[in-house]
mmCIF file with all atom_site columns, C-alpha atoms in Angstrom:
data_model
loop_
_atom_site.group_PDB
_atom_site.id
_atom_site.type_symbol
_atom_site.label_atom_id
_atom_site.label_alt_id
_atom_site.label_comp_id
_atom_site.label_asym_id
_atom_site.label_entity_id
_atom_site.label_seq_id
_atom_site.pdbx_PDB_ins_code
_atom_site.Cartn_x
_atom_site.Cartn_y
_atom_site.Cartn_z
_atom_site.occupancy
_atom_site.B_iso_or_equiv
_atom_site.pdbx_formal_charge
_atom_site.auth_seq_id
_atom_site.auth_comp_id
_atom_site.auth_asym_id
_atom_site.auth_atom_id
_atom_site.pdbx_PDB_model_num
ATOM 1   C CA . UNK F 1 1   ? 117.923 87.573 35.254 1.00 0.00 ? 1   UNK F CA 1
ATOM 2   C CA . UNK F 1 2   ? 116.974 84.165 36.634 1.00 0.00 ? 2   UNK F CA 1
ATOM 3   C CA . UNK F 1 3   ? 115.789 83.520 40.170 1.00 0.00 ? 3   UNK F CA 1
ATOM 4   C CA . UNK F 1 4   ? 113.280 81.471 42.154 1.00 0.00 ? 4   UNK F CA 1
ATOM 5   C CA . UNK F 1 5   ? 112.966 78.719 39.509 1.00 0.00 ? 5   UNK F CA 1
ATOM 6   C CA . UNK F 1 6   ? 114.452 75.999 41.733 1.00 0.00 ? 6   UNK F CA 1
ATOM 7   C CA . UNK F 1 7   ? 111.693 76.416 44.324 1.00 0.00 ? 7   UNK F CA 1
ATOM 8   C CA . UNK F 1 8   ? 108.187 74.998 43.834 1.00 0.00 ? 8   UNK F CA 1
ATOM 9   C CA . UNK F 1 9   ? 105.434 77.572 44.498 1.00 0.00 ? 9   UNK F CA 1
ATOM 10  C CA . UNK F 1 10  ? 104.085 75.994 47.691 1.00 0.00 ? 10  UNK F CA 1
ATOM 11  C CA . UNK F 1 11  ? 107.534 75.847 49.235 1.00 0.00 ? 11  UNK F CA 1
ATOM 12  C CA . UNK F 1 12  ? 108.318 79.402 48.129 1.00 0.00 ? 12  UNK F CA 1
ATOM 13  C CA . UNK F 1 13  ? 105.137 80.630 49.775 1.00 0.00 ? 13  UNK F CA 1
ATOM 14  C CA . UNK F 1 14  ? 106.177 78.969 53.050 1.00 0.00 ? 14  UNK F CA 1
ATOM 15  C CA . UNK F 1 15  ? 109.667 80.513 52.792 1.00 0.00 ? 15  UNK F CA 1
ATOM 16  C CA . UNK F 1 16  ? 111.320 77.566 54.490 1.00 0.00 ? 16  UNK F CA 1
ATOM 17  C CA . UNK F 1 17  ? 111.584 73.806 54.579 1.00 0.00 ? 17  UNK F CA 1
ATOM 18  C CA . UNK F 1 18  ? 111.918 71.839 57.813 1.00 0.00 ? 18  UNK F CA 1
ATOM 19  C CA . UNK F 1 19  ? 112.427 75.098 59.692 1.00 0.00 ? 19  UNK F CA 1
ATOM 20  C CA . UNK F 1 20  ? 115.332 76.274 57.515 1.00 0.00 ? 20  UNK F CA 1
ATOM 21  C CA . UNK F 1 21  ? 115.130 79.377 55.309 1.00 0.00 ? 21  UNK F CA 1
ATOM 22  C CA . UNK F 1 22  ? 115.155 78.679 51.592 1.00 0.00 ? 22  UNK F CA 1
ATOM 23  C CA . UNK F 1 23  ? 118.179 79.276 49.400 1.00 0.00 ? 23  UNK F CA 1
ATOM 24  C CA . UNK F 1 24  ? 117.261 81.313 46.319 1.00 0.00 ? 24  UNK F CA 1
ATOM 25  C CA . UNK F 1 25  ? 119.685 80.936 43.424 1.00 0.00 ? 25  UNK F CA 1
ATOM 26  C CA . UNK F 1 26  ? 120.152 84.097 41.359 1.00 0.00 ? 26  UNK F CA 1
ATOM 27  C CA . UNK F 1 27  ? 121.887 84.376 37.982 1.00 0.00 ? 27  UNK F CA 1
ATOM 28  C CA . UNK F 1 28  ? 122.129 87.472 35.828 1.00 0.00 ? 28  UNK F CA 1
ATOM 29  C CA . UNK F 1 29  ? 124.370 89.791 33.910 1.00 0.00 ? 29  UNK F CA 1
ATOM 30  C CA . UNK F 1 30  ? 123.513 92.960 35.853 1.00 0.00 ? 30  UNK F CA 1
ATOM 31  C CA . UNK F 1 31  ? 125.087 93.279 39.297 1.00 0.00 ? 31  UNK F CA 1
ATOM 32  C CA . UNK F 1 32  ? 122.565 96.000 40.138 1.00 0.00 ? 32  UNK F CA 1
ATOM 33  C CA . UNK F 1 33  ? 119.549 93.870 39.282 1.00 0.00 ? 33  UNK F CA 1
ATOM 34  C CA . UNK F 1 34  ? 120.993 90.889 41.182 1.00 0.00 ? 34  UNK F CA 1
ATOM 35  C CA . UNK F 1 35  ? 121.529 93.110 44.230 1.00 0.00 ? 35  UNK F CA 1
ATOM 36  C CA . UNK F 1 36  ? 117.901 94.306 44.133 1.00 0.00 ? 36  UNK F CA 1
ATOM 37  C CA . UNK F 1 37  ? 116.601 90.735 43.831 1.00 0.00 ? 37  UNK F CA 1
ATOM 38  C CA . UNK F 1 38  ? 119.009 89.638 46.581 1.00 0.00 ? 38  UNK F CA 1
ATOM 39  C CA . UNK F 1 39  ? 117.638 92.300 48.928 1.00 0.00 ? 39  UNK F CA 1
ATOM 40  C CA . UNK F 1 40  ? 114.071 91.224 48.087 1.00 0.00 ? 40  UNK F CA 1
ATOM 41  C CA . UNK F 1 41  ? 114.945 87.599 48.858 1.00 0.00 ? 41  UNK F CA 1
ATOM 42  C CA . UNK F 1 42  ? 116.677 88.528 52.125 1.00 0.00 ? 42  UNK F CA 1
ATOM 43  C CA . UNK F 1 43  ? 113.793 90.782 53.198 1.00 0.00 ? 43  UNK F CA 1
ATOM 44  C CA . UNK F 1 44  ? 111.489 87.753 52.845 1.00 0.00 ? 44  UNK F CA 1
ATOM 45  C CA . UNK F 1 45  ? 113.707 85.816 55.264 1.00 0.00 ? 45  UNK F CA 1
ATOM 46  C CA . UNK F 1 46  ? 115.356 83.664 52.607 1.00 0.00 ? 46  UNK F CA 1
ATOM 47  C CA . UNK F 1 47  ? 119.029 83.291 51.650 1.00 0.00 ? 47  UNK F CA 1
ATOM 48  C CA . UNK F 1 48  ? 120.129 84.723 48.259 1.00 0.00 ? 48  UNK F CA 1
ATOM 49  C CA . UNK F 1 49  ? 122.967 82.915 46.485 1.00 0.00 ? 49  UNK F CA 1
ATOM 50  C CA . UNK F 1 50  ? 124.674 84.552 43.511 1.00 0.00 ? 50  UNK F CA 1
ATOM 51  C CA . UNK F 1 51  ? 125.198 81.844 40.892 1.00 0.00 ? 51  UNK F CA 1
ATOM 52  C CA . UNK F 1 52  ? 127.032 84.092 38.450 1.00 0.00 ? 52  UNK F CA 1
ATOM 53  C CA . UNK F 1 53  ? 126.097 85.305 34.973 1.00 0.00 ? 53  UNK F CA 1
ATOM 54  C CA . UNK F 1 54  ? 122.865 84.574 33.143 1.00 0.00 ? 54  UNK F CA 1
ATOM 55  C CA . UNK F 1 55  ? 124.535 81.805 31.146 1.00 0.00 ? 55  UNK F CA 1
ATOM 56  C CA . UNK F 1 56  ? 124.228 79.713 34.354 1.00 0.00 ? 56  UNK F CA 1
ATOM 57  C CA . UNK F 1 57  ? 120.422 79.674 33.866 1.00 0.00 ? 57  UNK F CA 1
ATOM 58  C CA . UNK F 1 58  ? 120.696 76.365 32.018 1.00 0.00 ? 58  UNK F CA 1
ATOM 59  C CA . UNK F 1 59  ? 122.302 74.742 35.074 1.00 0.00 ? 59  UNK F CA 1
ATOM 60  C CA . UNK F 1 60  ? 119.613 76.201 37.336 1.00 0.00 ? 60  UNK F CA 1
ATOM 61  C CA . UNK F 1 61  ? 116.930 74.699 35.096 1.00 0.00 ? 61  UNK F CA 1
ATOM 62  C CA . UNK F 1 62  ? 118.611 71.285 35.407 1.00 0.00 ? 62  UNK F CA 1
ATOM 63  C CA . UNK F 1 63  ? 118.588 71.671 39.197 1.00 0.00 ? 63  UNK F CA 1
ATOM 64  C CA . UNK F 1 64  ? 114.846 72.318 39.029 1.00 0.00 ? 64  UNK F CA 1
ATOM 65  C CA . UNK F 1 65  ? 114.304 69.124 37.034 1.00 0.00 ? 65  UNK F CA 1
ATOM 66  C CA . UNK F 1 66  ? 116.161 67.181 39.726 1.00 0.00 ? 66  UNK F CA 1
ATOM 67  C CA . UNK F 1 67  ? 114.093 68.773 42.502 1.00 0.00 ? 67  UNK F CA 1
ATOM 68  C CA . UNK F 1 68  ? 110.823 68.080 40.663 1.00 0.00 ? 68  UNK F CA 1
ATOM 69  C CA . UNK F 1 69  ? 111.807 64.443 40.244 1.00 0.00 ? 69  UNK F CA 1
ATOM 70  C CA . UNK F 1 70  ? 112.599 64.112 43.939 1.00 0.00 ? 70  UNK F CA 1
ATOM 71  C CA . UNK F 1 71  ? 109.375 65.903 44.846 1.00 0.00 ? 71  UNK F CA 1
ATOM 72  C CA . UNK F 1 72  ? 107.357 63.493 42.708 1.00 0.00 ? 72  UNK F CA 1
ATOM 73  C CA . UNK F 1 73  ? 108.805 60.612 44.734 1.00 0.00 ? 73  UNK F CA 1
ATOM 74  C CA . UNK F 1 74  ? 107.947 62.238 48.083 1.00 0.00 ? 74  UNK F CA 1
ATOM 75  C CA . UNK F 1 75  ? 104.413 61.226 48.979 1.00 0.00 ? 75  UNK F CA 1
ATOM 76  C CA . UNK F 1 76  ? 102.348 62.677 51.781 1.00 0.00 ? 76  UNK F CA 1
ATOM 77  C CA . UNK F 1 77  ? 104.584 65.668 52.436 1.00 0.00 ? 77  UNK F CA 1
ATOM 78  C CA . UNK F 1 78  ? 103.304 69.129 53.179 1.00 0.00 ? 78  UNK F CA 1
ATOM 79  C CA . UNK F 1 79  ? 104.891 72.164 51.478 1.00 0.00 ? 79  UNK F CA 1
ATOM 80  C CA . UNK F 1 80  ? 106.959 72.854 54.609 1.00 0.00 ? 80  UNK F CA 1
ATOM 81  C CA . UNK F 1 81  ? 108.287 69.273 54.622 1.00 0.00 ? 81  UNK F CA 1
ATOM 82  C CA . UNK F 1 82  ? 108.791 68.982 50.878 1.00 0.00 ? 82  UNK F CA 1
ATOM 83  C CA . UNK F 1 83  ? 111.988 68.614 48.881 1.00 0.00 ? 83  UNK F CA 1
ATOM 84  C CA . UNK F 1 84  ? 114.272 71.621 48.556 1.00 0.00 ? 84  UNK F CA 1
ATOM 85  C CA . UNK F 1 85  ? 117.977 72.135 48.003 1.00 0.00 ? 85  UNK F CA 1
ATOM 86  C CA . UNK F 1 86  ? 119.817 73.709 50.957 1.00 0.00 ? 86  UNK F CA 1
ATOM 87  C CA . UNK F 1 87  ? 123.445 74.824 50.985 1.00 0.00 ? 87  UNK F CA 1
ATOM 88  C CA . UNK F 1 88  ? 124.991 75.196 54.401 1.00 0.00 ? 88  UNK F CA 1
ATOM 89  C CA . UNK F 1 89  ? 127.866 77.558 55.131 1.00 0.00 ? 89  UNK F CA 1
ATOM 90  C CA . UNK F 1 90  ? 131.166 76.083 56.179 1.00 0.00 ? 90  UNK F CA 1
ATOM 91  C CA . UNK F 1 91  ? 130.972 75.210 59.851 1.00 0.00 ? 91  UNK F CA 1
ATOM 92  C CA . UNK F 1 92  ? 133.608 77.212 61.682 1.00 0.00 ? 92  UNK F CA 1
ATOM 93  C CA . UNK F 1 93  ? 133.689 79.410 64.781 1.00 0.00 ? 93  UNK F CA 1
ATOM 94  C CA . UNK F 1 94  ? 131.903 82.704 64.281 1.00 0.00 ? 94  UNK F CA 1
ATOM 95  C CA . UNK F 1 95  ? 129.705 81.600 61.367 1.00 0.00 ? 95  UNK F CA 1
ATOM 96  C CA . UNK F 1 96  ? 125.972 81.227 61.556 1.00 0.00 ? 96  UNK F CA 1
ATOM 97  C CA . UNK F 1 97  ? 123.381 79.546 59.417 1.00 0.00 ? 97  UNK F CA 1
ATOM 98  C CA . UNK F 1 98  ? 122.330 81.839 56.595 1.00 0.00 ? 98  UNK F CA 1
ATOM 99  C CA . UNK F 1 99  ? 125.665 83.666 56.492 1.00 0.00 ? 99  UNK F CA 1
ATOM 100 C CA . UNK F 1 100 ? 126.817 84.514 52.963 1.00 0.00 ? 100 UNK F CA 1
ATOM 101 C CA . UNK F 1 101 ? 128.806 81.716 51.380 1.00 0.00 ? 101 UNK F CA 1
ATOM 102 C CA . UNK F 1 102 ? 131.302 84.191 49.966 1.00 0.00 ? 102 UNK F CA 1
ATOM 103 C CA . UNK F 1 103 ? 132.131 87.837 50.417 1.00 0.00 ? 103 UNK F CA 1
ATOM 104 C CA . UNK F 1 104 ? 130.533 90.330 48.081 1.00 0.00 ? 104 UNK F CA 1
ATOM 105 C CA . UNK F 1 105 ? 127.585 88.062 47.339 1.00 0.00 ? 105 UNK F CA 1
ATOM 106 C CA . UNK F 1 106 ? 124.119 89.132 46.374 1.00 0.00 ? 106 UNK F CA 1
ATOM 107 C CA . UNK F 1 107 ? 122.540 91.537 48.858 1.00 0.00 ? 107 UNK F CA 1
ATOM 108 C CA . UNK F 1 108 ? 125.728 91.579 50.971 1.00 0.00 ? 108 UNK F CA 1
#
């Protein structure tokens, strides 16, 4: 199970960046465990995204390195204005921000 590692602690505590709820990437081999973590993420007002099996953890770690590098370049930002990765759902009639990106996703 891998989750939360792409979000620095201060940003995670705030739960959002620039007024948008955080995306929390989740990877794991147990659908049941991912569903529990997805519900925890959603109950905290954040957006769970199922990234697939645990073997995707390596890619999530690389994403974190990118975010840390960008964060190091951002000077004078507060945790709620800091760097975070945000995926937006496809813009089409009837969708809303925070809607699952695919059917059957984590916590859905």
